[in-house]
């Protein structure tokens, strides 16, 4: 396309930089922001219907505004999940939430015995892996009240119930 090797090389370096450091770079700004501001103490967590006694703090947008205050664009600057843990509770939050998230993901993984899964169960397992992969590039608060995840689990449970019921009815369609 008329690009010299230098420009093509720059394009590849840009891609690799975004892949390997794109979600880590904002973590430095989180550290800088909370060195002069108080920790959030959970106010970046979801507050559905404002039922809890705090105002939701839009963490990623606030960090973007901190980094580029002159910008008129409403952007966001997400980072790995421990950035949000630090923003809410400091270094102790990183330790606690890293352990808690690892424990939760291991429990989910242990729940599935891949050798004994039906095709529907394997599909759910793969979907769960893809769903939680974003923890490496974003905060964890979106997973606290995760209606998308719960709706998939309800749909899976309903489908599993209907399939099990059909198999146990002894209907002719059961013959494989």
GROMACS .gro file of C-alpha atoms in nm:
model
  176
    1UNK     CA    1   0.000   0.000   0.000
    2UNK     CA    2   0.294   0.228  -0.060
    3UNK     CA    3   0.419   0.212   0.298
    4UNK     CA    4   0.789   0.174   0.347
    5UNK     CA    5   0.934  -0.088   0.577
    6UNK     CA    6   0.982   0.172   0.852
    7UNK     CA    7   0.613   0.257   0.857
    8UNK     CA    8   0.514  -0.108   0.842
    9UNK     CA    9   0.756  -0.185   1.125
   10UNK     CA   10   0.611   0.103   1.325
   11UNK     CA   11   0.264  -0.040   1.269
   12UNK     CA   12   0.370  -0.380   1.404
   13UNK     CA   13   0.543  -0.223   1.704
   14UNK     CA   14   0.228  -0.024   1.774
   15UNK     CA   15   0.018  -0.341   1.764
   16UNK     CA   16   0.252  -0.525   2.001
   17UNK     CA   17   0.264  -0.226   2.235
   18UNK     CA   18  -0.115  -0.216   2.252
   19UNK     CA   19  -0.139  -0.592   2.305
   20UNK     CA   20   0.118  -0.623   2.580
   21UNK     CA   21   0.110  -0.287   2.756
   22UNK     CA   22  -0.224  -0.133   2.663
   23UNK     CA   23  -0.402  -0.233   2.982
   24UNK     CA   24  -0.097  -0.204   3.207
   25UNK     CA   25  -0.007   0.157   3.125
   26UNK     CA   26  -0.322   0.301   3.287
   27UNK     CA   27  -0.227   0.124   3.612
   28UNK     CA   28   0.050   0.381   3.657
   29UNK     CA   29  -0.209   0.658   3.639
   30UNK     CA   30  -0.424   0.479   3.897
   31UNK     CA   31  -0.124   0.474   4.133
   32UNK     CA   32  -0.056   0.842   4.065
   33UNK     CA   33  -0.420   0.948   4.106
   34UNK     CA   34  -0.467   0.769   4.437
   35UNK     CA   35  -0.137   0.896   4.576
   36UNK     CA   36  -0.307   1.240   4.602
   37UNK     CA   37  -0.674   1.133   4.640
   38UNK     CA   38  -0.848   0.913   4.896
   39UNK     CA   39  -0.931   0.552   4.820
   40UNK     CA   40  -1.284   0.495   4.696
   41UNK     CA   41  -1.382   0.239   4.962
   42UNK     CA   42  -1.610   0.054   4.723
   43UNK     CA   43  -1.779   0.346   4.551
   44UNK     CA   44  -1.674   0.219   4.207
   45UNK     CA   45  -1.886  -0.092   4.271
   46UNK     CA   46  -2.231  -0.107   4.114
   47UNK     CA   47  -2.516   0.060   4.296
   48UNK     CA   48  -2.828  -0.064   4.115
   49UNK     CA   49  -3.116   0.173   4.156
   50UNK     CA   50  -2.905   0.378   4.402
   51UNK     CA   51  -3.024   0.151   4.683
   52UNK     CA   52  -2.692   0.168   4.868
   53UNK     CA   53  -2.585   0.484   5.053
   54UNK     CA   54  -2.315   0.603   4.810
   55UNK     CA   55  -2.287   0.768   4.471
   56UNK     CA   56  -2.126   0.555   4.204
   57UNK     CA   57  -1.777   0.672   4.109
   58UNK     CA   58  -1.702   0.630   3.738
   59UNK     CA   59  -1.343   0.522   3.789
   60UNK     CA   60  -1.222   0.468   3.433
   61UNK     CA   61  -1.371   0.796   3.310
   62UNK     CA   62  -1.228   0.989   3.607
   63UNK     CA   63  -0.878   0.851   3.546
   64UNK     CA   64  -0.904   0.948   3.179
   65UNK     CA   65  -1.007   1.301   3.281
   66UNK     CA   66  -0.713   1.308   3.526
   67UNK     CA   67  -0.466   1.206   3.254
   68UNK     CA   68  -0.605   1.431   2.979
   69UNK     CA   69  -0.795   1.716   3.145
   70UNK     CA   70  -0.783   1.930   2.830
   71UNK     CA   71  -0.969   1.670   2.623
   72UNK     CA   72  -1.335   1.732   2.548
   73UNK     CA   73  -1.385   1.367   2.464
   74UNK     CA   74  -1.552   1.152   2.730
   75UNK     CA   75  -1.315   0.857   2.728
   76UNK     CA   76  -1.220   0.582   2.967
   77UNK     CA   77  -0.897   0.430   3.088
   78UNK     CA   78  -0.954   0.075   3.213
   79UNK     CA   79  -0.674  -0.136   3.350
   80UNK     CA   80  -0.629  -0.486   3.489
   81UNK     CA   81  -0.865  -0.586   3.772
   82UNK     CA   82  -0.617  -0.513   4.048
   83UNK     CA   83  -0.614  -0.146   3.945
   84UNK     CA   84  -0.973  -0.118   4.062
   85UNK     CA   85  -0.889  -0.313   4.378
   86UNK     CA   86  -0.613  -0.061   4.451
   87UNK     CA   87  -0.841   0.234   4.376
   88UNK     CA   88  -1.096   0.110   4.627
   89UNK     CA   89  -0.887  -0.033   4.910
   90UNK     CA   90  -0.517   0.030   4.844
   91UNK     CA   91  -0.248  -0.239   4.854
   92UNK     CA   92  -0.455  -0.457   5.088
   93UNK     CA   93  -0.731  -0.455   4.824
   94UNK     CA   94  -0.492  -0.590   4.564
   95UNK     CA   95  -0.396  -0.885   4.784
   96UNK     CA   96  -0.750  -0.963   4.897
   97UNK     CA   97  -0.923  -0.932   4.560
   98UNK     CA   98  -0.647  -1.115   4.373
   99UNK     CA   99  -0.688  -1.408   4.610
  100UNK     CA  100  -1.070  -1.389   4.601
  101UNK     CA  101  -1.091  -1.372   4.220
  102UNK     CA  102  -0.841  -1.658   4.180
  103UNK     CA  103  -1.037  -1.867   4.432
  104UNK     CA  104  -1.367  -1.792   4.256
  105UNK     CA  105  -1.231  -1.877   3.910
  106UNK     CA  106  -1.074  -2.199   4.039
  107UNK     CA  107  -1.409  -2.299   4.197
  108UNK     CA  108  -1.584  -2.236   3.866
  109UNK     CA  109  -1.317  -2.438   3.686
  110UNK     CA  110  -1.344  -2.724   3.935
  111UNK     CA  111  -1.721  -2.733   3.892
  112UNK     CA  112  -1.679  -2.851   3.534
  113UNK     CA  113  -1.541  -3.197   3.476
  114UNK     CA  114  -1.450  -3.152   3.109
  115UNK     CA  115  -1.435  -3.528   3.047
  116UNK     CA  116  -1.796  -3.577   3.157
  117UNK     CA  117  -1.957  -3.269   3.001
  118UNK     CA  118  -2.238  -3.284   2.752
  119UNK     CA  119  -2.212  -3.062   2.447
  120UNK     CA  120  -2.437  -2.808   2.620
  121UNK     CA  121  -2.219  -2.813   2.934
  122UNK     CA  122  -1.902  -2.776   2.727
  123UNK     CA  123  -2.055  -2.479   2.545
  124UNK     CA  124  -2.136  -2.317   2.881
  125UNK     CA  125  -1.781  -2.384   3.008
  126UNK     CA  126  -1.625  -2.226   2.699
  127UNK     CA  127  -1.862  -1.928   2.724
  128UNK     CA  128  -1.766  -1.878   3.091
  129UNK     CA  129  -1.397  -1.880   2.998
  130UNK     CA  130  -1.459  -1.612   2.736
  131UNK     CA  131  -1.675  -1.414   2.976
  132UNK     CA  132  -1.414  -1.395   3.252
  133UNK     CA  133  -1.114  -1.342   3.023
  134UNK     CA  134  -1.180  -0.968   3.035
  135UNK     CA  135  -1.059  -0.955   3.395
  136UNK     CA  136  -0.710  -0.924   3.249
  137UNK     CA  137  -0.796  -0.592   3.084
  138UNK     CA  138  -1.069  -0.434   3.296
  139UNK     CA  139  -1.201  -0.394   3.647
  140UNK     CA  140  -1.396  -0.655   3.836
  141UNK     CA  141  -1.692  -0.445   3.953
  142UNK     CA  142  -1.891  -0.524   3.640
  143UNK     CA  143  -1.886  -0.888   3.755
  144UNK     CA  144  -2.035  -0.817   4.099
  145UNK     CA  145  -2.389  -0.766   3.971
  146UNK     CA  146  -2.355  -0.959   3.647
  147UNK     CA  147  -2.704  -0.995   3.502
  148UNK     CA  148  -2.563  -1.114   3.169
  149UNK     CA  149  -2.386  -1.405   3.339
  150UNK     CA  150  -2.693  -1.489   3.547
  151UNK     CA  151  -2.920  -1.484   3.240
  152UNK     CA  152  -2.690  -1.730   3.060
  153UNK     CA  153  -2.691  -1.959   3.368
  154UNK     CA  154  -3.071  -1.944   3.385
  155UNK     CA  155  -3.098  -2.023   3.013
  156UNK     CA  156  -2.852  -2.314   3.054
  157UNK     CA  157  -3.043  -2.450   3.354
  158UNK     CA  158  -3.374  -2.425   3.170
  159UNK     CA  159  -3.235  -2.597   2.860
  160UNK     CA  160  -3.074  -2.866   3.071
  161UNK     CA  161  -3.403  -2.925   3.255
  162UNK     CA  162  -3.600  -2.949   2.930
  163UNK     CA  163  -3.349  -3.189   2.773
  164UNK     CA  164  -3.338  -3.406   3.086
  165UNK     CA  165  -3.718  -3.410   3.101
  166UNK     CA  166  -3.745  -3.509   2.734
  167UNK     CA  167  -3.492  -3.792   2.779
  168UNK     CA  168  -3.673  -3.928   3.084
  169UNK     CA  169  -4.016  -3.915   2.916
  170UNK     CA  170  -3.913  -4.212   2.706
  171UNK     CA  171  -4.025  -4.040   2.392
  172UNK     CA  172  -3.930  -4.199   2.056
  173UNK     CA  173  -3.704  -3.902   1.980
  174UNK     CA  174  -3.475  -4.033   2.250
  175UNK     CA  175  -3.335  -4.304   2.024
  176UNK     CA  176  -2.986  -4.205   1.908
   0.00000   0.00000   0.00000
